[in-house]
Amino acid sequence: MKCLLPLLLLLFSVNLIAQCSITKEIGKHSTTYIAKMETVSLNEDLENGINKYELRVVLNKDTDYKKPLYYMLQCRYMNSGQYRLKGECVPRSLVFQSVNGQSMIIQALKEEDVPTNGQGVQCRLYTYEISPELEYFLKTSSLKSITFWDKRANQGIPTAPYKDLLKEQFECIWAYGNSKL
């Protein structure tokens, strides 16, 4: 009973602050908790096309115990119009910089095309596995910037998202996962 009250308070506060939206998918060998995609960068000149980056945290619990519990990050990148013609910045790497000056880099492990309804709109999903060090960094640090880096083109798109965006997604997934036990 002593543990139930703090858990309920945590769930209530996280839902109020973070607007949690978590999806649970049960597969043959794992259960996956997926946060809602959050827009991190969207170009202002939409009449010239779309250049949009979205992020979300994903928690995977393997039931076959090869890798019992691990976090991933997914980036959905959409572009159209002049952004497809003049050269795109594919997010093969992400650079996270905290408000206290620390930074960490993560590399994409997987790239896949995502079907879209819009004509001329290209959408791809990049998946990154989060190391324990990066997990700790993202859970405990407020972010100053996230740079979407394309090492092939040697260019990056710096963004200044809401500083606790990923921290809140981690909290939502943790709270949702523990409430379903």
GROMACS .gro file of N, CA and C in nm:
model
  543
    1MET      N    1   0.082  -0.120   0.000
    1MET     CA    2   0.000   0.000   0.000
    1MET      C    3   0.087   0.127   0.000
    2LYS      N    4   0.202   0.119   0.070
    2LYS     CA    5   0.290   0.235   0.075
    2LYS      C    6   0.345   0.269  -0.064
    3CYS      N    7   0.366   0.168  -0.145
    3CYS     CA    8   0.421   0.190  -0.280
    3CYS      C    9   0.314   0.237  -0.378
    4LEU      N   10   0.190   0.204  -0.352
    4LEU     CA   11   0.083   0.237  -0.445
    4LEU      C   12   0.058   0.387  -0.453
    5LEU      N   13   0.057   0.456  -0.340
    5LEU     CA   14   0.030   0.599  -0.339
    5LEU      C   15   0.136   0.678  -0.418
    6PRO      N   16   0.267   0.656  -0.394
    6PRO     CA   17   0.365   0.730  -0.476
    6PRO      C   18   0.355   0.699  -0.625
    7LEU      N   19   0.324   0.573  -0.658
    7LEU     CA   20   0.310   0.537  -0.799
    7LEU      C   21   0.192   0.609  -0.861
    8LEU      N   22   0.080   0.617  -0.790
    8LEU     CA   23  -0.037   0.688  -0.841
    8LEU      C   24  -0.009   0.837  -0.857
    9LEU      N   25   0.062   0.895  -0.761
    9LEU     CA   26   0.098   1.037  -0.771
    9LEU      C   27   0.190   1.061  -0.891
   10LEU      N   28   0.284   0.971  -0.911
   10LEU     CA   29   0.375   0.983  -1.025
   10LEU      C   30   0.297   0.974  -1.156
   11LEU      N   31   0.210   0.877  -1.167
   11LEU     CA   32   0.131   0.861  -1.289
   11LEU      C   33   0.046   0.984  -1.315
   12PHE      N   34  -0.016   1.037  -1.212
   12PHE     CA   35  -0.101   1.155  -1.227
   12PHE      C   36  -0.019   1.275  -1.270
   13SER      N   37   0.096   1.297  -1.205
   13SER     CA   38   0.178   1.414  -1.238
   13SER      C   39   0.239   1.402  -1.377
   14VAL      N   40   0.285   1.284  -1.414
   14VAL     CA   41   0.344   1.266  -1.547
   14VAL      C   42   0.238   1.289  -1.654
   15ASN      N   43   0.117   1.240  -1.633
   15ASN     CA   44   0.011   1.259  -1.732
   15ASN      C   45  -0.027   1.406  -1.745
   16LEU      N   46  -0.024   1.479  -1.636
   16LEU     CA   47  -0.056   1.621  -1.643
   16LEU      C   48   0.052   1.701  -1.715
   17ILE      N   49   0.176   1.670  -1.683
   17ILE     CA   50   0.286   1.749  -1.736
   17ILE      C   51   0.323   1.708  -1.878
   18ALA      N   52   0.335   1.580  -1.902
   18ALA     CA   53   0.393   1.534  -2.027
   18ALA      C   54   0.292   1.498  -2.135
   19GLN      N   55   0.164   1.500  -2.105
   19GLN     CA   56   0.065   1.462  -2.206
   19GLN      C   57   0.102   1.327  -2.266
   20CYS      N   58   0.117   1.227  -2.180
   20CYS     CA   59   0.162   1.095  -2.223
   20CYS      C   60   0.069   1.034  -2.327
   21SER      N   61   0.128   0.977  -2.426
   21SER     CA   62   0.055   0.901  -2.526
   21SER      C   63   0.144   0.783  -2.563
   22ILE      N   64   0.119   0.669  -2.500
   22ILE     CA   65   0.202   0.551  -2.516
   22ILE      C   66   0.119   0.440  -2.580
   23THR      N   67   0.177   0.372  -2.676
   23THR     CA   68   0.114   0.257  -2.740
   23THR      C   69   0.190   0.133  -2.699
   24LYS      N   70   0.117   0.027  -2.668
   24LYS     CA   71   0.178  -0.100  -2.630
   24LYS      C   72   0.153  -0.200  -2.742
   25GLU      N   73   0.260  -0.262  -2.790
   25GLU     CA   74   0.249  -0.365  -2.894
   25GLU      C   75   0.308  -0.494  -2.839
   26ILE      N   76   0.230  -0.600  -2.846
   26ILE     CA   77   0.275  -0.730  -2.797
   26ILE      C   78   0.306  -0.819  -2.917
   27GLY      N   79   0.430  -0.863  -2.925
   27GLY     CA   80   0.473  -0.951  -3.034
   27GLY      C   81   0.501  -1.091  -2.981
   28LYS      N   82   0.550  -1.175  -3.068
   28LYS     CA   83   0.578  -1.314  -3.031
   28LYS      C   84   0.691  -1.324  -2.929
   29HIS      N   85   0.793  -1.239  -2.944
   29HIS     CA   86   0.910  -1.247  -2.857
   29HIS      C   87   0.935  -1.121  -2.774
   30SER      N   88   0.846  -1.023  -2.783
   30SER     CA   89   0.871  -0.900  -2.709
   30SER      C   90   0.744  -0.818  -2.689
   31THR      N   91   0.752  -0.728  -2.593
   31THR     CA   92   0.649  -0.626  -2.572
   31THR      C   93   0.718  -0.492  -2.592
   32THR      N   94   0.656  -0.406  -2.670
   32THR     CA   95   0.716  -0.277  -2.704
   32THR      C   96   0.625  -0.164  -2.660
   33TYR      N   97   0.682  -0.065  -2.592
   33TYR     CA   98   0.611   0.056  -2.551
   33TYR      C   99   0.662   0.170  -2.637
   34ILE      N  100   0.571   0.238  -2.706
   34ILE     CA  101   0.610   0.338  -2.805
   34ILE      C  102   0.547   0.473  -2.770
   35ALA      N  103   0.630   0.574  -2.751
   35ALA     CA  104   0.580   0.710  -2.726
   35ALA      C  105   0.533   0.772  -2.857
   36LYS      N  106   0.448   0.871  -2.846
   36LYS     CA  107   0.398   0.942  -2.963
   36LYS      C  108   0.510   1.025  -3.025
   37MET      N  109   0.512   1.032  -3.158
   37MET     CA  110   0.611   1.115  -3.228
   37MET      C  111   0.589   1.261  -3.191
   38GLU      N  112   0.699   1.330  -3.163
   38GLU     CA  113   0.695   1.473  -3.130
   38GLU      C  114   0.776   1.549  -3.235
   39THR      N  115   0.719   1.654  -3.290
   39THR     CA  116   0.789   1.735  -3.389
   39THR      C  117   0.901   1.814  -3.322
   40VAL      N  118   1.021   1.799  -3.376
   40VAL     CA  119   1.137   1.870  -3.324
   40VAL      C  120   1.176   1.985  -3.416
   41SER      N  121   1.154   1.967  -3.546
   41SER     CA  122   1.188   2.072  -3.642
   41SER      C  123   1.094   2.065  -3.761
   42LEU      N  124   1.040   2.180  -3.799
   42LEU     CA  125   0.955   2.193  -3.917
   42LEU      C  126   0.988   2.327  -3.981
   43ASN      N  127   1.019   2.324  -4.110
   43ASN     CA  128   1.054   2.448  -4.180
   43ASN      C  129   0.937   2.546  -4.180
   44GLU      N  130   0.968   2.675  -4.186
   44GLU     CA  131   0.865   2.779  -4.183
   44GLU      C  132   0.804   2.805  -4.320
   45ASP      N  133   0.881   2.785  -4.426
   45ASP     CA  134   0.833   2.815  -4.561
   45ASP      C  135   0.766   2.693  -4.624
   46LEU      N  136   0.649   2.658  -4.573
   46LEU     CA  137   0.580   2.536  -4.618
   46LEU      C  138   0.537   2.542  -4.765
   47GLU      N  139   0.526   2.662  -4.821
   47GLU     CA  140   0.488   2.671  -4.962
   47GLU      C  141   0.595   2.613  -5.054
   48ASN      N  142   0.718   2.602  -5.003
   48ASN     CA  143   0.828   2.545  -5.082
   48ASN      C  144   0.850   2.396  -5.057
   49GLY      N  145   0.768   2.338  -4.971
   49GLY     CA  146   0.782   2.196  -4.940
   49GLY      C  147   0.795   2.173  -4.791
   50ILE      N  148   0.810   2.048  -4.755
   50ILE     CA  149   0.819   2.008  -4.614
   50ILE      C  150   0.960   1.960  -4.585
   51ASN      N  151   1.010   1.997  -4.469
   51ASN     CA  152   1.136   1.945  -4.416
   51ASN      C  153   1.112   1.928  -4.266
   52LYS      N  154   1.076   1.807  -4.225
   52LYS     CA  155   1.026   1.785  -4.089
   52LYS      C  156   1.100   1.669  -4.023
   53TYR      N  157   1.137   1.690  -3.894
   53TYR     CA  158   1.202   1.588  -3.813
   53TYR      C  159   1.116   1.566  -3.688
   54GLU      N  160   1.088   1.439  -3.659
   54GLU     CA  161   1.012   1.402  -3.539
   54GLU      C  162   1.088   1.293  -3.465
   55LEU      N  163   1.075   1.292  -3.331
   55LEU     CA  164   1.144   1.193  -3.248
   55LEU      C  165   1.047   1.126  -3.152
   56ARG      N  166   1.083   1.002  -3.113
   56ARG     CA  167   1.010   0.933  -3.006
   56ARG      C  168   1.102   0.829  -2.943
   57VAL      N  169   1.072   0.799  -2.816
   57VAL     CA  170   1.143   0.697  -2.740
   57VAL      C  171   1.062   0.568  -2.747
   58VAL      N  172   1.131   0.456  -2.759
   58VAL     CA  173   1.068   0.324  -2.765
   58VAL      C  174   1.138   0.234  -2.663
   59LEU      N  175   1.061   0.160  -2.585
   59LEU     CA  176   1.116   0.062  -2.490
   59LEU      C  177   1.077  -0.076  -2.538
   60ASN      N  178   1.175  -0.165  -2.548
   60ASN     CA  179   1.150  -0.302  -2.591
   60ASN      C  180   1.185  -0.398  -2.478
   61LYS      N  181   1.089  -0.484  -2.442
   61LYS     CA  182   1.112  -0.589  -2.341
   61LYS      C  183   1.106  -0.722  -2.413
   62ASP      N  184   1.222  -0.787  -2.428
   62ASP     CA  185   1.226  -0.918  -2.493
   62ASP      C  186   1.179  -1.024  -2.396
   63THR      N  187   1.096  -1.114  -2.444
   63THR     CA  188   1.049  -1.224  -2.359
   63THR      C  189   1.140  -1.345  -2.369
   64ASP      N  190   1.228  -1.348  -2.469
   64ASP     CA  191   1.319  -1.462  -2.482
   64ASP      C  192   1.453  -1.436  -2.412
   65TYR      N  193   1.468  -1.323  -2.345
   65TYR     CA  194   1.581  -1.288  -2.258
   65TYR      C  195   1.715  -1.280  -2.329
   66LYS      N  196   1.717  -1.266  -2.460
   66LYS     CA  197   1.845  -1.241  -2.527
   66LYS      C  198   1.898  -1.104  -2.486
   67LYS      N  199   1.809  -1.010  -2.481
   67LYS     CA  200   1.840  -0.873  -2.442
   67LYS      C  201   1.715  -0.825  -2.370
   68PRO      N  202   1.704  -0.849  -2.240
   68PRO     CA  203   1.575  -0.834  -2.171
   68PRO      C  204   1.507  -0.698  -2.182
   69LEU      N  205   1.581  -0.588  -2.179
   69LEU     CA  206   1.518  -0.456  -2.175
   69LEU      C  207   1.613  -0.355  -2.239
   70TYR      N  208   1.564  -0.283  -2.339
   70TYR     CA  209   1.649  -0.179  -2.398
   70TYR      C  210   1.563  -0.071  -2.461
   71TYR      N  211   1.620   0.050  -2.463
   71TYR     CA  212   1.553   0.166  -2.522
   71TYR      C  213   1.607   0.191  -2.663
   72MET      N  214   1.519   0.245  -2.746
   72MET     CA  215   1.557   0.288  -2.880
   72MET      C  216   1.501   0.428  -2.900
   73LEU      N  217   1.554   0.496  -2.996
   73LEU     CA  218   1.503   0.626  -3.037
   73LEU      C  219   1.468   0.614  -3.184
   74GLN      N  220   1.355   0.671  -3.223
   74GLN     CA  221   1.318   0.670  -3.364
   74GLN      C  222   1.301   0.813  -3.412
   75CYS      N  223   1.350   0.838  -3.532
   75CYS     CA  224   1.337   0.968  -3.596
   75CYS      C  225   1.263   0.948  -3.727
   76ARG      N  226   1.153   1.019  -3.743
   76ARG     CA  227   1.081   1.018  -3.871
   76ARG      C  228   1.118   1.147  -3.944
   77TYR      N  229   1.170   1.130  -4.064
   77TYR     CA  230   1.214   1.243  -4.145
   77TYR      C  231   1.127   1.249  -4.270
   78MET      N  232   1.060   1.364  -4.290
   78MET     CA  233   0.973   1.384  -4.407
   78MET      C  234   1.024   1.504  -4.486
   79ASN      N  235   1.023   1.490  -4.618
   79ASN     CA  236   1.060   1.604  -4.701
   79ASN      C  237   0.985   1.600  -4.833
   80SER      N  238   0.973   1.716  -4.895
   80SER     CA  239   0.907   1.728  -5.025
   80SER      C  240   0.952   1.859  -5.089
   81GLY      N  241   0.909   1.880  -5.213
   81GLY     CA  242   0.936   2.007  -5.281
   81GLY      C  243   1.083   2.036  -5.297
   82GLN      N  244   1.120   2.161  -5.273
   82GLN     CA  245   1.259   2.204  -5.294
   82GLN      C  246   1.355   2.133  -5.200
   83TYR      N  247   1.306   2.082  -5.087
   83TYR     CA  248   1.395   2.014  -4.993
   83TYR      C  249   1.443   1.880  -5.048
   84ARG      N  250   1.368   1.822  -5.142
   84ARG     CA  251   1.415   1.700  -5.209
   84ARG      C  252   1.508   1.735  -5.324
   85LEU      N  253   1.490   1.854  -5.382
   85LEU     CA  254   1.570   1.893  -5.498
   85LEU      C  255   1.705   1.951  -5.459
   86LYS      N  256   1.708   2.034  -5.356
   86LYS     CA  257   1.833   2.105  -5.325
   86LYS      C  258   1.926   2.025  -5.234
   87GLY      N  259   1.885   1.909  -5.195
   87GLY     CA  260   1.970   1.829  -5.108
   87GLY      C  261   1.912   1.823  -4.968
   88GLU      N  262   1.904   1.705  -4.919
   88GLU     CA  263   1.842   1.684  -4.789
   88GLU      C  264   1.948   1.656  -4.684
   89CYS      N  265   1.910   1.672  -4.560
   89CYS     CA  266   1.997   1.640  -4.447
   89CYS      C  267   1.939   1.516  -4.380
   90VAL      N  268   1.989   1.401  -4.419
   90VAL     CA  269   1.940   1.273  -4.368
   90VAL      C  270   1.996   1.250  -4.228
   91PRO      N  271   1.910   1.223  -4.130
   91PRO     CA  272   1.957   1.213  -3.990
   91PRO      C  273   2.024   1.079  -3.958
   92ARG      N  274   2.141   1.057  -4.016
   92ARG     CA  275   2.215   0.934  -3.989
   92ARG      C  276   2.279   0.937  -3.850
   93SER      N  277   2.297   1.056  -3.796
   93SER     CA  278   2.350   1.075  -3.661
   93SER      C  279   2.270   1.185  -3.592
   94LEU      N  280   2.260   1.174  -3.462
   94LEU     CA  281   2.199   1.279  -3.380
   94LEU      C  282   2.301   1.324  -3.277
   95VAL      N  283   2.312   1.454  -3.260
   95VAL     CA  284   2.402   1.510  -3.160
   95VAL      C  285   2.315   1.581  -3.056
   96PHE      N  286   2.324   1.534  -2.932
   96PHE     CA  287   2.247   1.593  -2.822
   96PHE      C  288   2.341   1.680  -2.740
   97GLN      N  289   2.300   1.804  -2.714
   97GLN     CA  290   2.379   1.892  -2.627
   97GLN      C  291   2.289   1.937  -2.513
   98SER      N  292   2.339   1.918  -2.390
   98SER     CA  293   2.262   1.956  -2.272
   98SER      C  294   2.284   2.104  -2.240
   99VAL      N  295   2.200   2.157  -2.152
   99VAL     CA  296   2.213   2.297  -2.113
   99VAL      C  297   2.342   2.323  -2.037
  100ASN      N  298   2.403   2.219  -1.978
  100ASN     CA  299   2.529   2.238  -1.906
  100ASN      C  300   2.652   2.213  -1.994
  101GLY      N  301   2.632   2.197  -2.126
  101GLY     CA  302   2.744   2.189  -2.219
  101GLY      C  303   2.789   2.049  -2.258
  102GLN      N  304   2.739   1.946  -2.192
  102GLN     CA  305   2.776   1.809  -2.230
  102GLN      C  306   2.710   1.773  -2.362
  103SER      N  307   2.775   1.684  -2.438
  103SER     CA  308   2.712   1.639  -2.562
  103SER      C  309   2.739   1.491  -2.583
  104MET      N  310   2.647   1.427  -2.654
  104MET     CA  311   2.658   1.285  -2.689
  104MET      C  312   2.606   1.267  -2.831
  105ILE      N  313   2.660   1.166  -2.898
  105ILE     CA  314   2.623   1.137  -3.037
  105ILE      C  315   2.569   0.994  -3.046
  106ILE      N  316   2.470   0.976  -3.133
  106ILE     CA  317   2.414   0.843  -3.157
  106ILE      C  318   2.405   0.823  -3.308
  107GLN      N  319   2.432   0.700  -3.352
  107GLN     CA  320   2.431   0.666  -3.494
  107GLN      C  321   2.308   0.581  -3.526
  108ALA      N  322   2.248   0.603  -3.642
  108ALA     CA  323   2.132   0.523  -3.684
  108ALA      C  324   2.177   0.381  -3.715
  109LEU      N  325   2.096   0.285  -3.669
  109LEU     CA  326   2.122   0.145  -3.698
  109LEU      C  327   2.042   0.096  -3.817
  110LYS      N  328   1.927   0.158  -3.838
  110LYS     CA  329   1.834   0.109  -3.939
  110LYS      C  330   1.764   0.226  -4.006
  111GLU      N  331   1.743   0.214  -4.136
  111GLU     CA  332   1.670   0.315  -4.213
  111GLU      C  333   1.565   0.241  -4.295
  112GLU      N  334   1.441   0.289  -4.290
  112GLU     CA  335   1.336   0.225  -4.370
  112GLU      C  336   1.241   0.330  -4.426
  113ASP      N  337   1.192   0.304  -4.546
  113ASP     CA  338   1.093   0.393  -4.607
  113ASP      C  339   0.957   0.369  -4.542
  114VAL      N  340   0.882   0.479  -4.526
  114VAL     CA  341   0.749   0.473  -4.468
  114VAL      C  342   0.651   0.522  -4.574
  115PRO      N  343   0.546   0.445  -4.604
  115PRO     CA  344   0.448   0.491  -4.703
  115PRO      C  345   0.379   0.619  -4.657
  116THR      N  346   0.351   0.709  -4.752
  116THR     CA  347   0.279   0.833  -4.721
  116THR      C  348   0.161   0.849  -4.815
  117ASN      N  349   0.066   0.933  -4.774
  117ASN     CA  350  -0.050   0.963  -4.857
  117ASN      C  351  -0.024   1.081  -4.949
  118GLY      N  352   0.071   1.166  -4.912
  118GLY     CA  353   0.096   1.287  -4.989
  118GLY      C  354   0.179   1.260  -5.114
  119GLN      N  355   0.137   1.319  -5.225
  119GLN     CA  356   0.212   1.305  -5.349
  119GLN      C  357   0.342   1.384  -5.339
  120GLY      N  358   0.452   1.322  -5.374
  120GLY     CA  359   0.580   1.390  -5.372
  120GLY      C  360   0.642   1.401  -5.234
  121VAL      N  361   0.579   1.341  -5.133
  121VAL     CA  362   0.633   1.345  -4.997
  121VAL      C  363   0.711   1.216  -4.972
  122GLN      N  364   0.832   1.231  -4.928
  122GLN     CA  365   0.916   1.116  -4.895
  122GLN      C  366   0.925   1.109  -4.743
  123CYS      N  367   0.910   0.990  -4.688
  123CYS     CA  368   0.915   0.972  -4.543
  123CYS      C  369   1.002   0.850  -4.512
  124ARG      N  370   1.096   0.869  -4.419
  124ARG     CA  371   1.182   0.759  -4.376
  124ARG      C  372   1.190   0.756  -4.225
  125LEU      N  373   1.206   0.636  -4.172
  125LEU     CA  374   1.216   0.616  -4.028
  125LEU      C  375   1.356   0.564  -3.996
  126TYR      N  376   1.423   0.631  -3.904
  126TYR     CA  377   1.557   0.593  -3.861
  126TYR      C  378   1.547   0.543  -3.717
  127THR      N  379   1.612   0.431  -3.689
  127THR     CA  380   1.609   0.372  -3.555
  127THR      C  381   1.750   0.371  -3.499
  128TYR      N  382   1.761   0.413  -3.374
  128TYR     CA  383   1.888   0.422  -3.302
  128TYR      C  384   1.873   0.345  -3.172
  129GLU      N  385   1.971   0.261  -3.138
  129GLU     CA  386   1.968   0.194  -3.008
  129GLU      C  387   2.038   0.284  -2.907
  130ILE      N  388   1.976   0.300  -2.791
  130ILE     CA  389   2.028   0.390  -2.689
  130ILE      C  390   2.116   0.311  -2.592
  131SER      N  391   2.241   0.351  -2.579
  131SER     CA  392   2.333   0.288  -2.486
  131SER      C  393   2.294   0.327  -2.343
  132PRO      N  394   2.340   0.250  -2.242
  132PRO     CA  395   2.311   0.288  -2.103
  132PRO      C  396   2.361   0.429  -2.068
  133GLU      N  397   2.476   0.469  -2.124
  133GLU     CA  398   2.530   0.602  -2.097
  133GLU      C  399   2.440   0.711  -2.155
  134LEU      N  400   2.395   0.691  -2.279
  134LEU     CA  401   2.307   0.789  -2.342
  134LEU      C  402   2.171   0.790  -2.273
  135GLU      N  403   2.124   0.673  -2.232
  135GLU     CA  404   1.996   0.666  -2.158
  135GLU      C  405   2.004   0.752  -2.033
  136TYR      N  406   2.111   0.737  -1.955
  136TYR     CA  407   2.128   0.817  -1.834
  136TYR      C  408   2.134   0.966  -1.868
  137PHE      N  409   2.210   1.000  -1.971
  137PHE     CA  410   2.224   1.139  -2.015
  137PHE      C  411   2.088   1.199  -2.050
  138LEU      N  412   2.008   1.128  -2.130
  138LEU     CA  413   1.878   1.180  -2.174
  138LEU      C  414   1.776   1.185  -2.061
  139LYS      N  415   1.786   1.092  -1.966
  139LYS     CA  416   1.691   1.090  -1.854
  139LYS      C  417   1.721   1.199  -1.751
  140THR      N  418   1.845   1.242  -1.744
  140THR     CA  419   1.884   1.336  -1.638
  140THR      C  420   1.920   1.476  -1.688
  141SER      N  421   1.930   1.495  -1.817
  141SER     CA  422   1.973   1.625  -1.871
  141SER      C  423   1.860   1.696  -1.944
  142SER      N  424   1.856   1.826  -1.926
  142SER     CA  425   1.769   1.909  -2.010
  142SER      C  426   1.850   1.944  -2.135
  143LEU      N  427   1.786   1.937  -2.250
  143LEU     CA  428   1.858   1.956  -2.376
  143LEU      C  429   1.857   2.101  -2.422
  144LYS      N  430   1.972   2.146  -2.466
  144LYS     CA  431   1.984   2.278  -2.528
  144LYS      C  432   1.957   2.266  -2.677
  145SER      N  433   2.009   2.158  -2.738
  145SER     CA  434   1.990   2.140  -2.882
  145SER      C  435   2.000   1.994  -2.921
  146ILE      N  436   1.938   1.964  -3.035
  146ILE     CA  437   1.955   1.836  -3.103
  146ILE      C  438   1.992   1.872  -3.247
  147THR      N  439   2.103   1.817  -3.293
  147THR     CA  440   2.145   1.841  -3.431
  147THR      C  441   2.127   1.712  -3.510
  148PHE      N  442   2.051   1.721  -3.618
  148PHE     CA  443   2.033   1.609  -3.710
  148PHE      C  444   2.148   1.617  -3.809
  149TRP      N  445   2.237   1.518  -3.807
  149TRP     CA  446   2.362   1.526  -3.881
  149TRP      C  447   2.367   1.420  -3.991
  150ASP      N  448   2.400   1.466  -4.112
  150ASP     CA  449   2.418   1.377  -4.227
  150ASP      C  450   2.567   1.372  -4.256
  151LYS      N  451   2.632   1.263  -4.216
  151LYS     CA  452   2.778   1.255  -4.232
  151LYS      C  453   2.820   1.240  -4.378
  152ARG      N  454   2.733   1.186  -4.463
  152ARG     CA  455   2.767   1.174  -4.606
  152ARG      C  456   2.771   1.311  -4.673
  153ALA      N  457   2.675   1.396  -4.639
  153ALA     CA  458   2.671   1.531  -4.697
  153ALA      C  459   2.751   1.631  -4.614
  154ASN      N  460   2.798   1.587  -4.498
  154ASN     CA  461   2.873   1.672  -4.405
  154ASN      C  462   2.798   1.801  -4.373
  155GLN      N  463   2.670   1.785  -4.337
  155GLN     CA  464   2.588   1.899  -4.298
  155GLN      C  465   2.494   1.858  -4.185
  156GLY      N  466   2.449   1.957  -4.111
  156GLY     CA  467   2.359   1.931  -4.000
  156GLY      C  468   2.249   2.035  -3.990
  157ILE      N  469   2.140   1.995  -3.928
  157ILE     CA  470   2.028   2.085  -3.900
  157ILE      C  471   2.019   2.098  -3.748
  158PRO      N  472   2.064   2.211  -3.692
  158PRO     CA  473   2.052   2.229  -3.547
  158PRO      C  474   1.910   2.271  -3.510
  159THR      N  475   1.860   2.218  -3.400
  159THR     CA  476   1.727   2.252  -3.352
  159THR      C  477   1.733   2.283  -3.203
  160ALA      N  478   1.635   2.355  -3.156
  160ALA     CA  479   1.623   2.386  -3.013
  160ALA      C  480   1.485   2.340  -2.966
  161PRO      N  481   1.469   2.210  -2.942
  161PRO     CA  482   1.338   2.158  -2.902
  161PRO      C  483   1.308   2.192  -2.756
  162TYR      N  484   1.187   2.161  -2.714
  162TYR     CA  485   1.152   2.172  -2.573
  162TYR      C  486   1.256   2.094  -2.494
  163LYS      N  487   1.318   2.154  -2.394
  163LYS     CA  488   1.436   2.100  -2.328
  163LYS      C  489   1.415   1.965  -2.260
  164ASP      N  490   1.294   1.933  -2.217
  164ASP     CA  491   1.269   1.807  -2.148
  164ASP      C  492   1.185   1.710  -2.229
  165LEU      N  493   1.182   1.728  -2.359
  165LEU     CA  494   1.101   1.645  -2.448
  165LEU      C  495   1.130   1.496  -2.431
  166LEU      N  496   1.254   1.456  -2.444
  166LEU     CA  497   1.288   1.314  -2.435
  166LEU      C  498   1.283   1.263  -2.292
  167LYS      N  499   1.319   1.348  -2.197
  167LYS     CA  500   1.310   1.311  -2.055
  167LYS      C  501   1.166   1.275  -2.020
  168GLU      N  502   1.071   1.352  -2.067
  168GLU     CA  503   0.930   1.325  -2.040
  168GLU      C  504   0.883   1.198  -2.108
  169GLN      N  505   0.933   1.170  -2.228
  169GLN     CA  506   0.894   1.046  -2.294
  169GLN      C  507   0.946   0.925  -2.217
  170PHE      N  508   1.068   0.932  -2.165
  170PHE     CA  509   1.120   0.824  -2.081
  170PHE      C  510   1.030   0.805  -1.958
  171GLU      N  511   0.993   0.915  -1.892
  171GLU     CA  512   0.908   0.907  -1.773
  171GLU      C  513   0.771   0.847  -1.806
  172CYS      N  514   0.714   0.886  -1.918
  172CYS     CA  515   0.583   0.833  -1.959
  172CYS      C  516   0.589   0.683  -1.983
  173ILE      N  517   0.691   0.638  -2.054
  173ILE     CA  518   0.705   0.495  -2.081
  173ILE      C  519   0.725   0.418  -1.952
  174TRP      N  520   0.810   0.469  -1.863
  174TRP     CA  521   0.834   0.402  -1.735
  174TRP      C  522   0.704   0.393  -1.655
  175ALA      N  523   0.632   0.504  -1.645
  175ALA     CA  524   0.507   0.506  -1.569
  175ALA      C  525   0.403   0.413  -1.631
  176TYR      N  526   0.390   0.416  -1.762
  176TYR     CA  527   0.293   0.330  -1.831
  176TYR      C  528   0.328   0.183  -1.811
  177GLY      N  529   0.455   0.150  -1.829
  177GLY     CA  530   0.499   0.011  -1.812
  177GLY      C  531   0.478  -0.041  -1.672
  178ASN      N  532   0.504   0.043  -1.571
  178ASN     CA  533   0.485   0.000  -1.432
  178ASN      C  534   0.339  -0.004  -1.391
  179SER      N  535   0.255   0.074  -1.456
  179SER     CA  536   0.113   0.072  -1.420
  179SER      C  537   0.044  -0.051  -1.477
  180LYS      N  538   0.105  -0.117  -1.574
  180LYS     CA  539   0.044  -0.234  -1.639
  180LYS      C  540   0.093  -0.366  -1.582
  181LEU      N  541   0.171  -0.362  -1.475
  181LEU     CA  542   0.222  -0.486  -1.415
  181LEU      C  543   0.114  -0.561  -1.340
   0.00000   0.00000   0.00000
